mmCIF file of C-alpha atoms in Angstrom:
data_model
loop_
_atom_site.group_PDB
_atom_site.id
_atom_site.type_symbol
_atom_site.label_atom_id
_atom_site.label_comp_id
_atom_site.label_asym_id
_atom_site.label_seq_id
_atom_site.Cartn_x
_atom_site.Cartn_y
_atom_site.Cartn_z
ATOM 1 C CA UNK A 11 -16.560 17.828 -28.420
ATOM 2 C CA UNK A 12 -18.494 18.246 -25.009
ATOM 3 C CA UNK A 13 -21.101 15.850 -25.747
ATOM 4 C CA UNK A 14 -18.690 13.056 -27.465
ATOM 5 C CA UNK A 15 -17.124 13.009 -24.176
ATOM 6 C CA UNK A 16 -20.439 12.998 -22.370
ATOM 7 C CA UNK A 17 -21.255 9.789 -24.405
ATOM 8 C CA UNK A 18 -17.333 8.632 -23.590
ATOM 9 C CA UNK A 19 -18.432 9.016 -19.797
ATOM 10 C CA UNK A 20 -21.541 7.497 -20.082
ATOM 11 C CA UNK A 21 -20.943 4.659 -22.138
ATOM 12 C CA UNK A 22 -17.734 4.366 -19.562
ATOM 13 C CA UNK A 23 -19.980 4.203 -15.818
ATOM 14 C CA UNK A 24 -22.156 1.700 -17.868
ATOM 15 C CA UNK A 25 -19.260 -0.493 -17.684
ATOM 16 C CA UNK A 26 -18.508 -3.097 -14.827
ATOM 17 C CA UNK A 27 -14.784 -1.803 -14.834
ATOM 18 C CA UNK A 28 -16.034 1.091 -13.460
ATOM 19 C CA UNK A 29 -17.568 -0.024 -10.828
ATOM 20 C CA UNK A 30 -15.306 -1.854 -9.156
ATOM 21 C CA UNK A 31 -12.555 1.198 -9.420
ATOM 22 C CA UNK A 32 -15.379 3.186 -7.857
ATOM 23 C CA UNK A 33 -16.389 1.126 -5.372
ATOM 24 C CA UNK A 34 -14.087 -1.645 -4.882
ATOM 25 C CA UNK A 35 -10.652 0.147 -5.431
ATOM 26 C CA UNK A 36 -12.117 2.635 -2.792
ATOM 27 C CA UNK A 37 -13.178 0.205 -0.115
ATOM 28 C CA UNK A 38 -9.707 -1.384 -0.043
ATOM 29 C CA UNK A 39 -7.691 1.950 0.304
ATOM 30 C CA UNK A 40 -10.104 2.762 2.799
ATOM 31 C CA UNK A 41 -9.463 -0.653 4.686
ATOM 32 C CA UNK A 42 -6.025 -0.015 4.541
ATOM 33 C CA UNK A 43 -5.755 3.251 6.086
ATOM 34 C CA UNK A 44 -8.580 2.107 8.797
ATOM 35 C CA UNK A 45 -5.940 -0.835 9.687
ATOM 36 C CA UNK A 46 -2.974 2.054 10.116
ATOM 37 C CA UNK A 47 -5.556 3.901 12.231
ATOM 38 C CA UNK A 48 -6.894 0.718 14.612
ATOM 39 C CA UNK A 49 -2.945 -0.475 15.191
ATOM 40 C CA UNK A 50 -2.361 3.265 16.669
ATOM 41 C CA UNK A 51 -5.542 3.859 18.022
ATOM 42 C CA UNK A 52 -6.112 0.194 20.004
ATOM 43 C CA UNK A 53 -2.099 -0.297 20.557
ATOM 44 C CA UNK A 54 -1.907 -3.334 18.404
ATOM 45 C CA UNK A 55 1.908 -3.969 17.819
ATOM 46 C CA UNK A 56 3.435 -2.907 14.272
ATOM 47 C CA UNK A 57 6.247 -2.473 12.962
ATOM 48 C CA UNK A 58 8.029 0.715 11.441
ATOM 49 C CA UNK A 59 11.076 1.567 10.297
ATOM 50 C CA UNK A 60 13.096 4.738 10.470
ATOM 51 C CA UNK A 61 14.953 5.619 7.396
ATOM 52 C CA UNK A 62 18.941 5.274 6.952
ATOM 53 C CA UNK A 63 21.441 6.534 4.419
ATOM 54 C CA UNK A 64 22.922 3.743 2.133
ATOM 55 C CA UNK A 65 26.586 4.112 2.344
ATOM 56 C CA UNK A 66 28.713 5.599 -0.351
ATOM 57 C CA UNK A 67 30.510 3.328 -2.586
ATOM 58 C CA UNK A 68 34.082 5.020 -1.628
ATOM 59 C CA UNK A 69 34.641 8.863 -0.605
ATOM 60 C CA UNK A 70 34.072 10.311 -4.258
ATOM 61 C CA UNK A 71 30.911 7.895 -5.551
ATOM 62 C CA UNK A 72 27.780 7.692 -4.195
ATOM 63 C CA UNK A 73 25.020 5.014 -4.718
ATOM 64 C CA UNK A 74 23.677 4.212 -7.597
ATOM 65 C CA UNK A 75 19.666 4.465 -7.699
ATOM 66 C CA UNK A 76 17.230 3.635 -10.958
ATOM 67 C CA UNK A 77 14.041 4.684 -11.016
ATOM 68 C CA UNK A 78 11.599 3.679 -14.008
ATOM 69 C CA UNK A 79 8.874 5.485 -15.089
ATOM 70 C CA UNK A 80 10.914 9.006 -13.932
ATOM 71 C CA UNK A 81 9.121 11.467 -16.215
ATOM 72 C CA UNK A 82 6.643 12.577 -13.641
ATOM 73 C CA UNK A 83 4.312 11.849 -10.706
ATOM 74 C CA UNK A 84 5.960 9.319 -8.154
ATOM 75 C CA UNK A 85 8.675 8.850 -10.574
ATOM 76 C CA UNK A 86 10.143 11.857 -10.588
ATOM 77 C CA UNK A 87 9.234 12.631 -6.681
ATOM 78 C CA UNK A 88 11.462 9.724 -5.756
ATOM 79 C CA UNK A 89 14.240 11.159 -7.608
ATOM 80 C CA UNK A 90 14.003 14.443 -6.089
ATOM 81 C CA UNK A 91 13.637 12.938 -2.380
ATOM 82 C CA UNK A 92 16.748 10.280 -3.120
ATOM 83 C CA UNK A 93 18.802 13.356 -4.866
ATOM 84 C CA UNK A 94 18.615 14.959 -1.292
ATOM 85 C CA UNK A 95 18.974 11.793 0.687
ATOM 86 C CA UNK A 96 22.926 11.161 -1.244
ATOM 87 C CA UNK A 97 21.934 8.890 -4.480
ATOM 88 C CA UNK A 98 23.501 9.175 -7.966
ATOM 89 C CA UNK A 99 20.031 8.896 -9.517
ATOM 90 C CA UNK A 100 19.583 7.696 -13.418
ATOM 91 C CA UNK A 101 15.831 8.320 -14.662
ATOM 92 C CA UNK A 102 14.526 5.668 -16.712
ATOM 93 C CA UNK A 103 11.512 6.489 -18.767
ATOM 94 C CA UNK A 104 10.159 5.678 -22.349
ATOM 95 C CA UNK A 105 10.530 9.554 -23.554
ATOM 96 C CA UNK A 106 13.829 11.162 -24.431
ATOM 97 C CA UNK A 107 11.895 14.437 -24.492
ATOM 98 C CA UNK A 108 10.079 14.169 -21.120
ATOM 99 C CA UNK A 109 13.485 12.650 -19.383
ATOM 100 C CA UNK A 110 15.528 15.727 -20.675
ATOM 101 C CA UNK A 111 12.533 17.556 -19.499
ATOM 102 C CA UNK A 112 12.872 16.271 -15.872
ATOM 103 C CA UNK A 113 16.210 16.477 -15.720
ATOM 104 C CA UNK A 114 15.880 20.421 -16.272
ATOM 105 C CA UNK A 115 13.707 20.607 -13.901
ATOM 106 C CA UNK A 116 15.278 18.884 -11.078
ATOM 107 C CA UNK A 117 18.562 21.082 -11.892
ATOM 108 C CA UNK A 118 16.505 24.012 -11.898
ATOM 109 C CA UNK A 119 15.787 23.023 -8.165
ATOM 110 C CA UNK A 120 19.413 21.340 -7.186
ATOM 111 C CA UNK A 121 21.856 22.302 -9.552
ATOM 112 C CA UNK A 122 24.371 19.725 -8.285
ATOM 113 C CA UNK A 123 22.519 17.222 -8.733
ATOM 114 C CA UNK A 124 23.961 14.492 -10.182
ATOM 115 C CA UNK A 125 21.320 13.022 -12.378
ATOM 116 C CA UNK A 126 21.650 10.471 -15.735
ATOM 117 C CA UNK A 127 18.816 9.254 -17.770
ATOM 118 C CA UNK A 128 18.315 6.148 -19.948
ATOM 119 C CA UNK A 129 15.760 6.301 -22.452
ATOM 120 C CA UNK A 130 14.067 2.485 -22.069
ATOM 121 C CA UNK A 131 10.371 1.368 -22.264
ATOM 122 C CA UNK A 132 9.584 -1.415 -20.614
ATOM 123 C CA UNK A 133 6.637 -2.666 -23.029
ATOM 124 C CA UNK A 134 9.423 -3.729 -24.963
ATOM 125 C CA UNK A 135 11.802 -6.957 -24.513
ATOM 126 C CA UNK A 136 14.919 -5.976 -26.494
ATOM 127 C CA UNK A 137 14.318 -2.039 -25.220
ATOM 128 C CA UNK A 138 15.320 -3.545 -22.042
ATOM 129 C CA UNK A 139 17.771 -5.547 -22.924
ATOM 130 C CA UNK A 140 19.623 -2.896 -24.057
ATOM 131 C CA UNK A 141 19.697 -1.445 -21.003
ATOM 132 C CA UNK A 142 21.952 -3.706 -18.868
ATOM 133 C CA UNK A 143 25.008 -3.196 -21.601
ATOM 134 C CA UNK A 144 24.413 0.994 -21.802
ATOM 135 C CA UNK A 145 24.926 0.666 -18.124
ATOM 136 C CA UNK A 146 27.949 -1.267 -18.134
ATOM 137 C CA UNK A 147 29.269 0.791 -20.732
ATOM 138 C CA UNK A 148 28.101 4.186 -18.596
ATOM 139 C CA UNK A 149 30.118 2.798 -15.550
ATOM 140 C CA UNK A 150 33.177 2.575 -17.944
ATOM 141 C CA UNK A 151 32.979 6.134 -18.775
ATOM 142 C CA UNK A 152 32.313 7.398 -15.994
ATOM 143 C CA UNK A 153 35.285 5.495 -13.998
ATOM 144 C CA UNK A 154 32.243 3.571 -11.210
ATOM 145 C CA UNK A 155 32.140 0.115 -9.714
ATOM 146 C CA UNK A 156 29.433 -1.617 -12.268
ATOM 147 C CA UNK A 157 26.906 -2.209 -8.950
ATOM 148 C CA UNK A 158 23.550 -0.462 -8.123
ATOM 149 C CA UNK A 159 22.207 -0.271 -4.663
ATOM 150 C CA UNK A 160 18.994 0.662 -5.427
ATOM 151 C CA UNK A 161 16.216 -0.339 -8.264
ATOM 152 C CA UNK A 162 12.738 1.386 -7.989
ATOM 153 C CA UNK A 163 10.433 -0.423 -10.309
ATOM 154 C CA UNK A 164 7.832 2.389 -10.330
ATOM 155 C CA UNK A 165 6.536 2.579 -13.916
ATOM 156 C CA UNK A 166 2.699 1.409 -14.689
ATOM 157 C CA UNK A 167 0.236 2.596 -16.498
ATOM 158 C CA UNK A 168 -4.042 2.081 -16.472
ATOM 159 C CA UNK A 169 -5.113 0.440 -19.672
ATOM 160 C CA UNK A 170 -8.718 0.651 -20.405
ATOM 161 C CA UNK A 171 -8.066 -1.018 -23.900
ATOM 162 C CA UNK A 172 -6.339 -3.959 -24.967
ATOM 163 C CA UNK A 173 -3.607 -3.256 -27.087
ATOM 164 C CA UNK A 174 -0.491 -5.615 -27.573
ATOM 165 C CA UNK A 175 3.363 -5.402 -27.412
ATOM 166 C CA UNK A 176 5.814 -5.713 -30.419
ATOM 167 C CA UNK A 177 6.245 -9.244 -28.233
ATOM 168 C CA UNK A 178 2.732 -10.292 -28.375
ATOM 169 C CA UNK A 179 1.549 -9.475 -24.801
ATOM 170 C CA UNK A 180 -1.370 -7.657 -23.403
ATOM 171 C CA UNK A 181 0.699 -3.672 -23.042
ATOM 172 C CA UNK A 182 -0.853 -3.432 -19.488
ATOM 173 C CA UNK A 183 0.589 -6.095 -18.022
ATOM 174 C CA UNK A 184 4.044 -6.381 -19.667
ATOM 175 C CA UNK A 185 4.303 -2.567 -18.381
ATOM 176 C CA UNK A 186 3.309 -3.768 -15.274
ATOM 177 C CA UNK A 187 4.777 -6.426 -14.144
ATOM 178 C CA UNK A 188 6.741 -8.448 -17.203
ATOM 179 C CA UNK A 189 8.549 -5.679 -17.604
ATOM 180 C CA UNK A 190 9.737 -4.937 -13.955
ATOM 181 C CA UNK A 191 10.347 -8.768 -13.947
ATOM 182 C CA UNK A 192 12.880 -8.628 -16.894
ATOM 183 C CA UNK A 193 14.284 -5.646 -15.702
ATOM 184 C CA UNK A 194 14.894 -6.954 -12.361
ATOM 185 C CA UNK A 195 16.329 -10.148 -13.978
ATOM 186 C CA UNK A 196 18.576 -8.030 -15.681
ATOM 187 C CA UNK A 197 20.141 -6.457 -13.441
ATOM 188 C CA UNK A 198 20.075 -8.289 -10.105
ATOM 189 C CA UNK A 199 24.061 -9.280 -11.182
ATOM 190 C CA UNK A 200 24.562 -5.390 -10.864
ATOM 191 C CA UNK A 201 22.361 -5.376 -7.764
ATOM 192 C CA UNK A 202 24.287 -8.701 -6.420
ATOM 193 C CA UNK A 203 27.645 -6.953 -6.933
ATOM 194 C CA UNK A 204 27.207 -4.007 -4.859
ATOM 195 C CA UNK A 205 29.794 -3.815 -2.552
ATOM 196 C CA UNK A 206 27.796 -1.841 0.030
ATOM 197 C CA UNK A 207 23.788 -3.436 0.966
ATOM 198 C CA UNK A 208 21.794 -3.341 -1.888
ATOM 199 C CA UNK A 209 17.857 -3.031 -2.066
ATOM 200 C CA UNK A 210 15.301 -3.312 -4.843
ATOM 201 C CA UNK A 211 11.802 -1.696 -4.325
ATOM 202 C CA UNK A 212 8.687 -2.187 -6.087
ATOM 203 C CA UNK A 213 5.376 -0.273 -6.287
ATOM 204 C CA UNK A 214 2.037 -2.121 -5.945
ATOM 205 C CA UNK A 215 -1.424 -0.827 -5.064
ATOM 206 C CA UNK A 216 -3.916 -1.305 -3.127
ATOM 207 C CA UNK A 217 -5.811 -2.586 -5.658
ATOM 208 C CA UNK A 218 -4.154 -6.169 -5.396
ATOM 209 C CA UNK A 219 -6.617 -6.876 -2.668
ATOM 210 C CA UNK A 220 -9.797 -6.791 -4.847
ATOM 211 C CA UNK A 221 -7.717 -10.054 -6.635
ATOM 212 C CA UNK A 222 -8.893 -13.361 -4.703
ATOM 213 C CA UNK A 223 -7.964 -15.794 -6.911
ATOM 214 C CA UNK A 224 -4.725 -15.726 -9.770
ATOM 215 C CA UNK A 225 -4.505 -18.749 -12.354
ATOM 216 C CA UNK A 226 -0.881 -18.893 -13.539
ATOM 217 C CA UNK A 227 -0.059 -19.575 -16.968
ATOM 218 C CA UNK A 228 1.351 -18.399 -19.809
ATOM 219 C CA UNK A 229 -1.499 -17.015 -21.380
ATOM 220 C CA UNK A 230 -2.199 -14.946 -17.926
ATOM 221 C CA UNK A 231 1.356 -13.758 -18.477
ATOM 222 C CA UNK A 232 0.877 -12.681 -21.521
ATOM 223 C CA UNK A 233 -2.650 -11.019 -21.452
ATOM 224 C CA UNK A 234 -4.157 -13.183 -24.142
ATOM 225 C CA UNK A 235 -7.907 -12.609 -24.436
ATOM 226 C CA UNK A 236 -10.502 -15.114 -22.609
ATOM 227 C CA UNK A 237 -13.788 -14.375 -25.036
ATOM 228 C CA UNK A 238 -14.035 -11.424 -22.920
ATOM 229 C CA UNK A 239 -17.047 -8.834 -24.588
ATOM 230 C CA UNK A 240 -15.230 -5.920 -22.345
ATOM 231 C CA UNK A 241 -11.452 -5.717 -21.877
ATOM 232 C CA UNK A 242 -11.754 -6.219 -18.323
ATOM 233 C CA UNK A 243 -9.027 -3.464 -17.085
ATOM 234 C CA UNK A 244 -9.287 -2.776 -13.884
ATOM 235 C CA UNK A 245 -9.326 -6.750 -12.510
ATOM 236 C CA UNK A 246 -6.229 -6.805 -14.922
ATOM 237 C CA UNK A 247 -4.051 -3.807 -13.414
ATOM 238 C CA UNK A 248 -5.152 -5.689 -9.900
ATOM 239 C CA UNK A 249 -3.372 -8.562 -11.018
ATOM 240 C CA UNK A 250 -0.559 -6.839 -12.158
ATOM 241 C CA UNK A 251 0.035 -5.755 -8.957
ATOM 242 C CA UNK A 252 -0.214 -8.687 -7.303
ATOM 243 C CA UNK A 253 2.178 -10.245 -9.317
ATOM 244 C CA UNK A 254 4.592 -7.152 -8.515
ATOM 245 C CA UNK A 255 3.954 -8.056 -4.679
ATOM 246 C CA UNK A 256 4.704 -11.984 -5.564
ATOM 247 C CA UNK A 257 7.971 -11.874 -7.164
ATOM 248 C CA UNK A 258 8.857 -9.274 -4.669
ATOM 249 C CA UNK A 259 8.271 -12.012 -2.049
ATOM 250 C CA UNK A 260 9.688 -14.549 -3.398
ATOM 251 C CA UNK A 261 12.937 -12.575 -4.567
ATOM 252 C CA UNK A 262 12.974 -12.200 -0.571
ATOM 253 C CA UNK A 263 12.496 -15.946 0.060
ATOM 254 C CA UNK A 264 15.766 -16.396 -3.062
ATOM 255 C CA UNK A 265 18.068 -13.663 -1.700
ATOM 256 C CA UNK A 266 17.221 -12.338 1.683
ATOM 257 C CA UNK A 267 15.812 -15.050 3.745
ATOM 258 C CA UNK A 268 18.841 -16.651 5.022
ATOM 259 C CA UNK A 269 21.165 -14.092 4.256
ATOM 260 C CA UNK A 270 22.401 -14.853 1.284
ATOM 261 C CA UNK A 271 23.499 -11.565 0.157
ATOM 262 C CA UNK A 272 23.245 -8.053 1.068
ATOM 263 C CA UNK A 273 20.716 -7.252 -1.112
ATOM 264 C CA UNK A 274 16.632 -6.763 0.170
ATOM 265 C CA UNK A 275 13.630 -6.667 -1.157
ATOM 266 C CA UNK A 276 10.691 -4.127 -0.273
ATOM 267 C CA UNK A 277 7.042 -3.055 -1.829
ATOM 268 C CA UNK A 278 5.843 0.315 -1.464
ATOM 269 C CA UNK A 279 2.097 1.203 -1.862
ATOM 270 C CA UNK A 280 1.791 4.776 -2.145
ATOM 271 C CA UNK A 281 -2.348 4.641 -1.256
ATOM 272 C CA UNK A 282 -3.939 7.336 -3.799
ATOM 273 C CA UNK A 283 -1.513 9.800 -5.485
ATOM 274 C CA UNK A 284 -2.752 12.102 -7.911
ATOM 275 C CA UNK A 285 -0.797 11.733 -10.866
ATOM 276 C CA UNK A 286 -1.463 11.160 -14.600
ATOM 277 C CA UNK A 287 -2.135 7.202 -14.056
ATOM 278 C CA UNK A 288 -5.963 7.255 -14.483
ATOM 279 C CA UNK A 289 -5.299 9.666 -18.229
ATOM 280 C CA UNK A 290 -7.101 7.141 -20.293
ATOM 281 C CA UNK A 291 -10.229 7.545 -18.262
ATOM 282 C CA UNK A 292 -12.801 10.302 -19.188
ATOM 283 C CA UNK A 293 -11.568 13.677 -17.484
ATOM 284 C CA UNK A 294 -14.685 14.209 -16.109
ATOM 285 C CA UNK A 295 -14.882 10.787 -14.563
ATOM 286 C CA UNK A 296 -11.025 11.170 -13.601
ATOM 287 C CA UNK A 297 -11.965 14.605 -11.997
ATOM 288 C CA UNK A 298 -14.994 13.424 -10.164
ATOM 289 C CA UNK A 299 -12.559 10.703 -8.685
ATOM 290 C CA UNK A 300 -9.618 12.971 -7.117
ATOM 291 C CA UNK A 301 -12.887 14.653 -6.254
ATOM 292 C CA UNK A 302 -14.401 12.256 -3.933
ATOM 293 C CA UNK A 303 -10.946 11.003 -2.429
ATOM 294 C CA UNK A 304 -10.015 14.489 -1.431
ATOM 295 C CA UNK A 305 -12.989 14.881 0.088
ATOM 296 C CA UNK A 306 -12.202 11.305 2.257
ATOM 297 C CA UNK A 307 -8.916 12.833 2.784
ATOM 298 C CA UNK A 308 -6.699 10.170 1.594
ATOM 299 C CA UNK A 309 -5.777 12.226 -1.700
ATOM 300 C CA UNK A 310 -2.353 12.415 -1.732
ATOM 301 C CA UNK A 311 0.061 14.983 -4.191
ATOM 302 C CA UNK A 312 3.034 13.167 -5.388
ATOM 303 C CA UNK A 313 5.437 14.790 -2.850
ATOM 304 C CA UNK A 314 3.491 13.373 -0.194
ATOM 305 C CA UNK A 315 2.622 10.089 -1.572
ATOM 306 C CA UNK A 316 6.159 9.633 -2.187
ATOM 307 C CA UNK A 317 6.944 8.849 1.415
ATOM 308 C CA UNK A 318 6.363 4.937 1.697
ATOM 309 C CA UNK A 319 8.342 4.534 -1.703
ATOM 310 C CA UNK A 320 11.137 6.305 0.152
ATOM 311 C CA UNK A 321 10.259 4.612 3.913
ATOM 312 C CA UNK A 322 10.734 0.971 1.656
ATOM 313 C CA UNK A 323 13.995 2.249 -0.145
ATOM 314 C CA UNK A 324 15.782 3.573 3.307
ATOM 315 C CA UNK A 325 14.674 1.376 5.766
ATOM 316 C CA UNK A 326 17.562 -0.643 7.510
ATOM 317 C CA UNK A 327 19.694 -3.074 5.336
ATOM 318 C CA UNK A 328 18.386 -5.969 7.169
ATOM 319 C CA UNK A 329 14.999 -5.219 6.584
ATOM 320 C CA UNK A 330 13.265 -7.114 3.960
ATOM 321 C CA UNK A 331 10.123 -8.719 2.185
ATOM 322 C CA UNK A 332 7.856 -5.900 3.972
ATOM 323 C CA UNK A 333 4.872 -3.959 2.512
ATOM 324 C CA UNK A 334 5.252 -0.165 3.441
ATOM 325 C CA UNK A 335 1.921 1.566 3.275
ATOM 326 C CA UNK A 336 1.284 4.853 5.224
ATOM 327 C CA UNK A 337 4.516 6.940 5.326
ATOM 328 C CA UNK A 338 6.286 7.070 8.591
ATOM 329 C CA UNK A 339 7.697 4.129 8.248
ATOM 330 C CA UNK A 340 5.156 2.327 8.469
ATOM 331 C CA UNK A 341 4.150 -1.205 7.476
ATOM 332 C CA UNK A 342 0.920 -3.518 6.881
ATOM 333 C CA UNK A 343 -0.055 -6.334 5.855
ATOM 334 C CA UNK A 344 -0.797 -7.359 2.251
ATOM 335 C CA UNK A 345 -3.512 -9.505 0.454
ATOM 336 C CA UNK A 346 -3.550 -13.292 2.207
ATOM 337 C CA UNK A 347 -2.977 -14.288 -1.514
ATOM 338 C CA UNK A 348 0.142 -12.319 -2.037
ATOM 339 C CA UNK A 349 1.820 -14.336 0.796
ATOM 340 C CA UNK A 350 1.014 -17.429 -1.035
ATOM 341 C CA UNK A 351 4.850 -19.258 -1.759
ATOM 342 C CA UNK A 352 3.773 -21.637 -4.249
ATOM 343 C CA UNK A 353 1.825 -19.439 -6.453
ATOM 344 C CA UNK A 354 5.073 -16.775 -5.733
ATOM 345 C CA UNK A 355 7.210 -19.400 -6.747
ATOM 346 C CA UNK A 356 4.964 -20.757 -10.179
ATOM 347 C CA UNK A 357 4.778 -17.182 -10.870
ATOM 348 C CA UNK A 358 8.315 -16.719 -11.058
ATOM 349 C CA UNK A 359 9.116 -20.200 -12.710
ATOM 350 C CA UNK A 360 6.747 -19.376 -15.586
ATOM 351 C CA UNK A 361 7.689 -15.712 -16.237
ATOM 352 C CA UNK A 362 11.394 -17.038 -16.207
ATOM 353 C CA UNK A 363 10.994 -19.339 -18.566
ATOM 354 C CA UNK A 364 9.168 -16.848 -20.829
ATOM 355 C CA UNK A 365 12.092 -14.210 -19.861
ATOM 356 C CA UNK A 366 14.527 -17.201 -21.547
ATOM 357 C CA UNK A 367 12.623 -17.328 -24.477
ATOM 358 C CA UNK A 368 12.580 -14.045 -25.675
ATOM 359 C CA UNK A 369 16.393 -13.766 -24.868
ATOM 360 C CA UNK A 370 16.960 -16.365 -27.004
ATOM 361 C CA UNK A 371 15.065 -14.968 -29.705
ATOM 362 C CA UNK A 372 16.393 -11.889 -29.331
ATOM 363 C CA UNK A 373 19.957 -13.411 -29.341
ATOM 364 C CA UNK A 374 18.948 -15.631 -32.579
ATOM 365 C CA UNK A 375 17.591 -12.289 -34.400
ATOM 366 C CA UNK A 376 21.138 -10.854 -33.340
ATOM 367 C CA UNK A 377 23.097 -12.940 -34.528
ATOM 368 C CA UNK A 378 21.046 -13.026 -38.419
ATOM 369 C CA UNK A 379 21.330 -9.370 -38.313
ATOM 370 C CA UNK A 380 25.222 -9.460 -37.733
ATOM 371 C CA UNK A 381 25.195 -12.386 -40.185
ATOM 372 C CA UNK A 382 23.299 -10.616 -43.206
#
């Protein structure tokens, strides 16, 4: 067993992949925290935000927050630090086991708080699209406004293979970003409704800045293979990011721009957590990684690397279309190429009209099923 995963890590640093998680990946977190540390070292202005309460939807309810991929790591950190902050929290994961799992274990810590969990995984279309109608039928029951104030699109995974949905696309990036995207799409009416401010937050990653150029198509958005020898995984979770950070900002340009509607948009990038994300690498390799980042001291535990996930979630209503890095409240700048409007806005016209096809097939297969 030792030596098959010898070969494994071999085989694995042999790889290009590798190599630009080592060293790439690495640089740009490092970049990032140097440009936190030059704006407070050489007084450069920047901007941070303290951290509010959203208001309670009347005396008796509080606000609604959704968190997906809420089985562990950053996931279930956020719903731990929101719990205390006020929110109603519902944990979305792919695992009935692991949800009931957290659950326990957050009541173990706060036994009041007031915690619901929807089993949903976001590699699949029609698992999501269940979703939005177990809500409304959860706000029935449990006598609510049907609104949310708050949607955390956490969940992601690392890929290092290419393996395809039950919807044809590449597993990576519908977890990623497709499936944030239809998620998001599928509930902005509940976000939109809210009769207090509103706020949607999305995780990206540093690793978005190793991406300098993104052709947009529909066989990018669906991960189709380019004759590639090597599934080329780590420029591919890059890109996934980036397209988190694009139809953040352009959901900003749609909603919050000219004030619109109470609802914001923010992106969180936690920096380097250590949580199960990097499971599909060798452990040894894995290991050696935590290893090294420690050791530059920007090795974070999820309770820590929490913080800009919860600085982008609580800044002030009016704040919006910002990319919270740091903790503290803190904000940088992105990738040039994130900020780009008309790739944002191809992005989002593409993945829509992708998001309307599989709701009509969905619909069609419905209506057979209901027919037979």
């Amino acid at each position: 067993m030792m030596v098959k995963e010898i070969y494994r890590a071999v085989k694995f640093i042999c790889c290009i992949e590798f190599w630009r998680m080592s060293l790439l990946w690495t640089l740009s977190l490092v970049i990032s925290h140097l440009r936190i540390f030059a704006l407070r070292v050489w007084g450069h202005k920047y901007r941070n935000f303290p951290r509010q309460r959203v208001a309670p939807i009347s005396a008796s309810n509080r606000p609604i927050c959704i968190i997906t991929g809420a089985t562990s790591g950053l996931g279930a950190a956020a719903a731990k630090a929101l719990l205390e902050e006020g929110f109603f929290v519902i944990l979305v994961g792919r695992s009935a086991h692991l949800l009931s799992k957290t659950k326990a274990k957050i009541h173990t810590l706060n036994e009041n708080a007031q915690l619901e969990t929807f089993e949903v995984d976001l590699s699949s279309f029609s698992s999501i699209m269940k979703l939005k109608n177990s809500l409304v039928q959860w706000f029935s029951d449990m006598n609510l406004h049907p609104s949310i104030q708050l949607l955390i699109n956490n969940a992601g995974i690392l890929a290092t293979s290419y393996r395809t949905t039950d919807d044809g696309f590449d597993e990576m990036i519908m977890t990623n970003y497709m499936g944030a995207f239809c998620l998001t799409k599928v509930l902005l009416p509940l976000l939109i409704d809210s009769p207090v401010p509103s706020r949607i937050v999305s995780v990206s990653s540093f690793t978005h800045r190793n991406v300098y150029d993104l052709q947009v198509d529909e066989e990018f958005i669906y991960g189709k293979p380019s004759n590639f020898k090597q599934y080329p995984f780590a420029h591919i979770y890059g890109c996934s990011k980036l397209c988190v950070l694009l139809l953040s900002y352009e959901l900003h340009q749609q909603f919050c721009k000219d004030k619109k509607s109470q609802l914001s948009v923010n992106v969180a990038d936690p920096g380097a957590v250590k949580t199960n994300i990097m499971r599909e690498l060798p452990q040894c390799l894995s290991q050696l990684a935590f290893l090294v980042l420690n050791l530059l001291g920007i090795l974070q535990i999820p309770e820590k690397g929490v913080s800009s996930i919860i600085d982008a979630a609580l800044a002030p209503p009016e704040i919006s279309g910002m990319y919270f890095f740091g903790g503290n409240g803190r904000t940088i700048r992105s990738s040039p190429l994130s900020y780009d409007l008309m790739l944002a806005k191809r992005l989002w016209w593409i993945s829509s009209e992708i998001f309307l096809e599989m709701k009509h097939k969905s619909e069609r297969s419905t209506a057979l099923s209901t027919c037979d």
